[in-house]
PDB file of C-alpha atoms in Angstrom:
ATOM      1  CA  MET A   1      10.358  -5.353 -13.987  1.00 43.00           C
ATOM      2  CA  ASN A   2       7.501  -6.731 -11.928  1.00 45.00           C
ATOM      3  CA  PRO A   3       5.757  -3.833 -10.106  1.00 44.00           C
ATOM      4  CA  TYR A   4       4.475  -6.219  -7.435  1.00 46.00           C
ATOM      5  CA  ARG A   5       7.997  -7.047  -6.273  1.00 53.00           C
ATOM      6  CA  ILE A   6       8.518  -3.897  -4.256  1.00 56.00           C
ATOM      7  CA  LEU A   7       9.528  -5.303  -0.902  1.00 55.00           C
ATOM      8  CA  SER A   8      12.804  -6.827   0.148  1.00 57.00           C
ATOM      9  CA  GLY A   9      14.427  -9.169   2.676  1.00 58.00           C
ATOM     10  CA  ASN A  10      13.508  -8.506   6.284  1.00 60.00           C
ATOM     11  CA  MET A  11      10.458  -6.488   5.326  1.00 61.00           C
ATOM     12  CA  LEU A  12       8.994  -9.512   3.519  1.00 59.00           C
ATOM     13  CA  GLU A  13       9.486 -11.681   6.601  1.00 56.00           C
ATOM     14  CA  TYR A  14       7.902  -9.020   8.802  1.00 54.00           C
ATOM     15  CA  MET A  15       4.979  -8.663   6.422  1.00 53.00           C
ATOM     16  CA  TYR A  16       4.428 -12.423   6.490  1.00 53.00           C
ATOM     17  CA  ILE A  17       4.148 -12.313  10.279  1.00 48.00           C
ATOM     18  CA  MET A  18       1.804  -9.294  10.149  1.00 52.00           C
ATOM     19  CA  LYS A  19      -0.411 -10.857   7.475  1.00 50.00           C
ATOM     20  CA  LYS A  20      -3.332 -11.561   9.807  1.00 49.00           C
ATOM     21  CA  VAL A  21      -3.218  -8.207  11.631  1.00 54.00           C
ATOM     22  CA  ILE A  22      -4.517  -5.841   8.952  1.00 65.00           C
ATOM     23  CA  PRO A  23      -7.072  -3.399  10.406  1.00 71.00           C
ATOM     24  CA  PHE A  24      -8.715  -2.288   7.165  1.00 76.00           C
ATOM     25  CA  ARG A  25     -12.241  -1.013   6.631  1.00 83.00           C
ATOM     26  CA  GLN A  26     -14.483  -2.907   4.249  1.00 82.00           C
ATOM     27  CA  SER A  27     -15.150   0.403   2.480  1.00 85.00           C
ATOM     28  CA  LEU A  28     -11.438   0.747   1.666  1.00 87.00           C
ATOM     29  CA  PHE A  29     -11.453  -2.620  -0.108  1.00 87.00           C
ATOM     30  CA  TRP A  30     -15.044  -2.655  -1.333  1.00 86.00           C
ATOM     31  CA  ASP A  31     -14.335  -5.215  -4.058  1.00 89.00           C
ATOM     32  CA  VAL A  32     -12.718  -7.908  -1.874  1.00 88.00           C
ATOM     33  CA  ASP A  33     -12.849  -9.240   1.674  1.00 85.00           C
ATOM     34  CA  PRO A  34     -10.096  -7.347   3.581  1.00 83.00           C
ATOM     35  CA  LYS A  35      -9.333 -10.519   5.563  1.00 83.00           C
ATOM     36  CA  THR A  36      -8.178 -12.263   2.378  1.00 87.00           C
ATOM     37  CA  ILE A  37      -5.633  -9.599   1.398  1.00 87.00           C
ATOM     38  CA  ASP A  38      -2.013 -10.680   1.643  1.00 88.00           C
ATOM     39  CA  PRO A  39       0.066  -7.525   2.315  1.00 89.00           C
ATOM     40  CA  LYS A  40       3.117  -9.132   0.706  1.00 88.00           C
ATOM     41  CA  LYS A  41       1.472 -10.420  -2.471  1.00 93.00           C
ATOM     42  CA  ASN A  42      -0.913  -7.489  -2.793  1.00 93.00           C
ATOM     43  CA  ALA A  43       1.459  -4.700  -1.722  1.00 94.00           C
ATOM     44  CA  ARG A  44       0.797  -2.537  -4.770  1.00 94.00           C
ATOM     45  CA  TYR A  45      -2.968  -2.886  -4.389  1.00 93.00           C
ATOM     46  CA  VAL A  46      -2.865  -2.102  -0.651  1.00 95.00           C
ATOM     47  CA  ILE A  47      -0.591   0.930  -1.097  1.00 96.00           C
ATOM     48  CA  GLU A  48      -2.695   2.324  -3.952  1.00 96.00           C
ATOM     49  CA  ARG A  49      -5.922   2.025  -1.980  1.00 95.00           C
ATOM     50  CA  ILE A  50      -4.447   3.616   1.136  1.00 95.00           C
ATOM     51  CA  LEU A  51      -2.872   6.479  -0.822  1.00 96.00           C
ATOM     52  CA  ASP A  52      -6.176   7.151  -2.555  1.00 95.00           C
ATOM     53  CA  PHE A  53      -8.794   6.466   0.128  1.00 94.00           C
ATOM     54  CA  GLY A  54      -7.050   5.680   3.413  1.00 93.00           C
ATOM     55  CA  ASN A  55      -7.771   7.422   6.694  1.00 93.00           C
ATOM     56  CA  GLY A  56      -5.116   8.466   9.216  1.00 93.00           C
ATOM     57  CA  LYS A  57      -5.011   5.072  10.919  1.00 92.00           C
ATOM     58  CA  GLU A  58      -4.538   3.249   7.610  1.00 92.00           C
ATOM     59  CA  VAL A  59      -1.858   5.670   6.404  1.00 94.00           C
ATOM     60  CA  LYS A  60      -0.020   5.150   9.695  1.00 93.00           C
ATOM     61  CA  TRP A  61      -0.275   1.385   9.197  1.00 93.00           C
ATOM     62  CA  MET A  62       1.140   1.774   5.677  1.00 94.00           C
ATOM     63  CA  TRP A  63       4.158   3.774   6.942  1.00 95.00           C
ATOM     64  CA  GLN A  64       4.837   1.105   9.564  1.00 93.00           C
ATOM     65  CA  HIS A  65       4.641  -1.813   7.148  1.00 93.00           C
ATOM     66  CA  TYR A  66       6.059  -0.544   3.855  1.00 95.00           C
ATOM     67  CA  SER A  67       9.259   1.360   3.182  1.00 95.00           C
ATOM     68  CA  ILE A  68       9.195   4.867   1.736  1.00 95.00           C
ATOM     69  CA  ARG A  69      11.002   3.424  -1.267  1.00 96.00           C
ATOM     70  CA  ALA A  70       8.213   0.882  -1.833  1.00 96.00           C
ATOM     71  CA  ILE A  71       5.526   3.556  -1.509  1.00 96.00           C
ATOM     72  CA  LYS A  72       7.332   5.886  -3.928  1.00 95.00           C
ATOM     73  CA  LYS A  73       7.781   3.035  -6.380  1.00 95.00           C
ATOM     74  CA  VAL A  74       4.034   2.386  -6.441  1.00 95.00           C
ATOM     75  CA  LEU A  75       3.285   6.105  -6.691  1.00 93.00           C
ATOM     76  CA  LEU A  76       5.587   6.507  -9.697  1.00 92.00           C
ATOM     77  CA  LEU A  77       4.228   3.561 -11.667  1.00 92.00           C
ATOM     78  CA  PRO A  78       2.869   4.844 -14.978  1.00 88.00           C
ATOM     79  CA  ARG A  79      -0.304   2.782 -14.581  1.00 87.00           C
ATOM     80  CA  ALA A  80      -0.822   3.329 -10.863  1.00 86.00           C
ATOM     81  CA  GLN A  81      -4.500   3.178  -9.967  1.00 89.00           C
ATOM     82  CA  LEU A  82      -4.596   6.579  -8.254  1.00 93.00           C
ATOM     83  CA  HIS A  83      -6.723   9.638  -8.842  1.00 93.00           C
ATOM     84  CA  LYS A  84      -4.766  12.600 -10.259  1.00 93.00           C
ATOM     85  CA  LYS A  85      -5.275  14.696  -7.131  1.00 95.00           C
ATOM     86  CA  SER A  86      -4.141  11.900  -4.810  1.00 95.00           C
ATOM     87  CA  LYS A  87      -1.073  11.271  -6.941  1.00 94.00           C
ATOM     88  CA  ALA A  88      -0.207  14.992  -6.964  1.00 94.00           C
ATOM     89  CA  LEU A  89      -0.613  15.273  -3.183  1.00 95.00           C
ATOM     90  CA  TRP A  90       1.496  12.232  -2.356  1.00 96.00           C
ATOM     91  CA  SER A  91       4.146  13.195  -4.926  1.00 94.00           C
ATOM     92  CA  LEU A  92       4.575  16.523  -3.124  1.00 95.00           C
ATOM     93  CA  MET A  93       4.626  14.887   0.295  1.00 93.00           C
ATOM     94  CA  LEU A  94       7.222  12.300  -0.697  1.00 92.00           C
ATOM     95  CA  LYS A  95       9.703  14.679  -2.351  1.00 87.00           C
TER      96      LYS A  95
END
């Protein structure tokens, strides 16, 4: 199973349209230019960063653009790039 294939049908089309409207801080994606991030192709990366370091505005954006199922799927990946405390918090919140 490919962990990057977490979105489906209409959501993918919507994400393609929203591709250029990502209001992310440079400090959230310190290792890349936020303008180059494709929310469809880099869904796992985007979700992981927001769950770990996102502010309220970015978390709200995540809820509007990714399904709860997609977020849970990333959270439950055995090799998810999340700090233990972030993973514990979001696991409780998404029960």
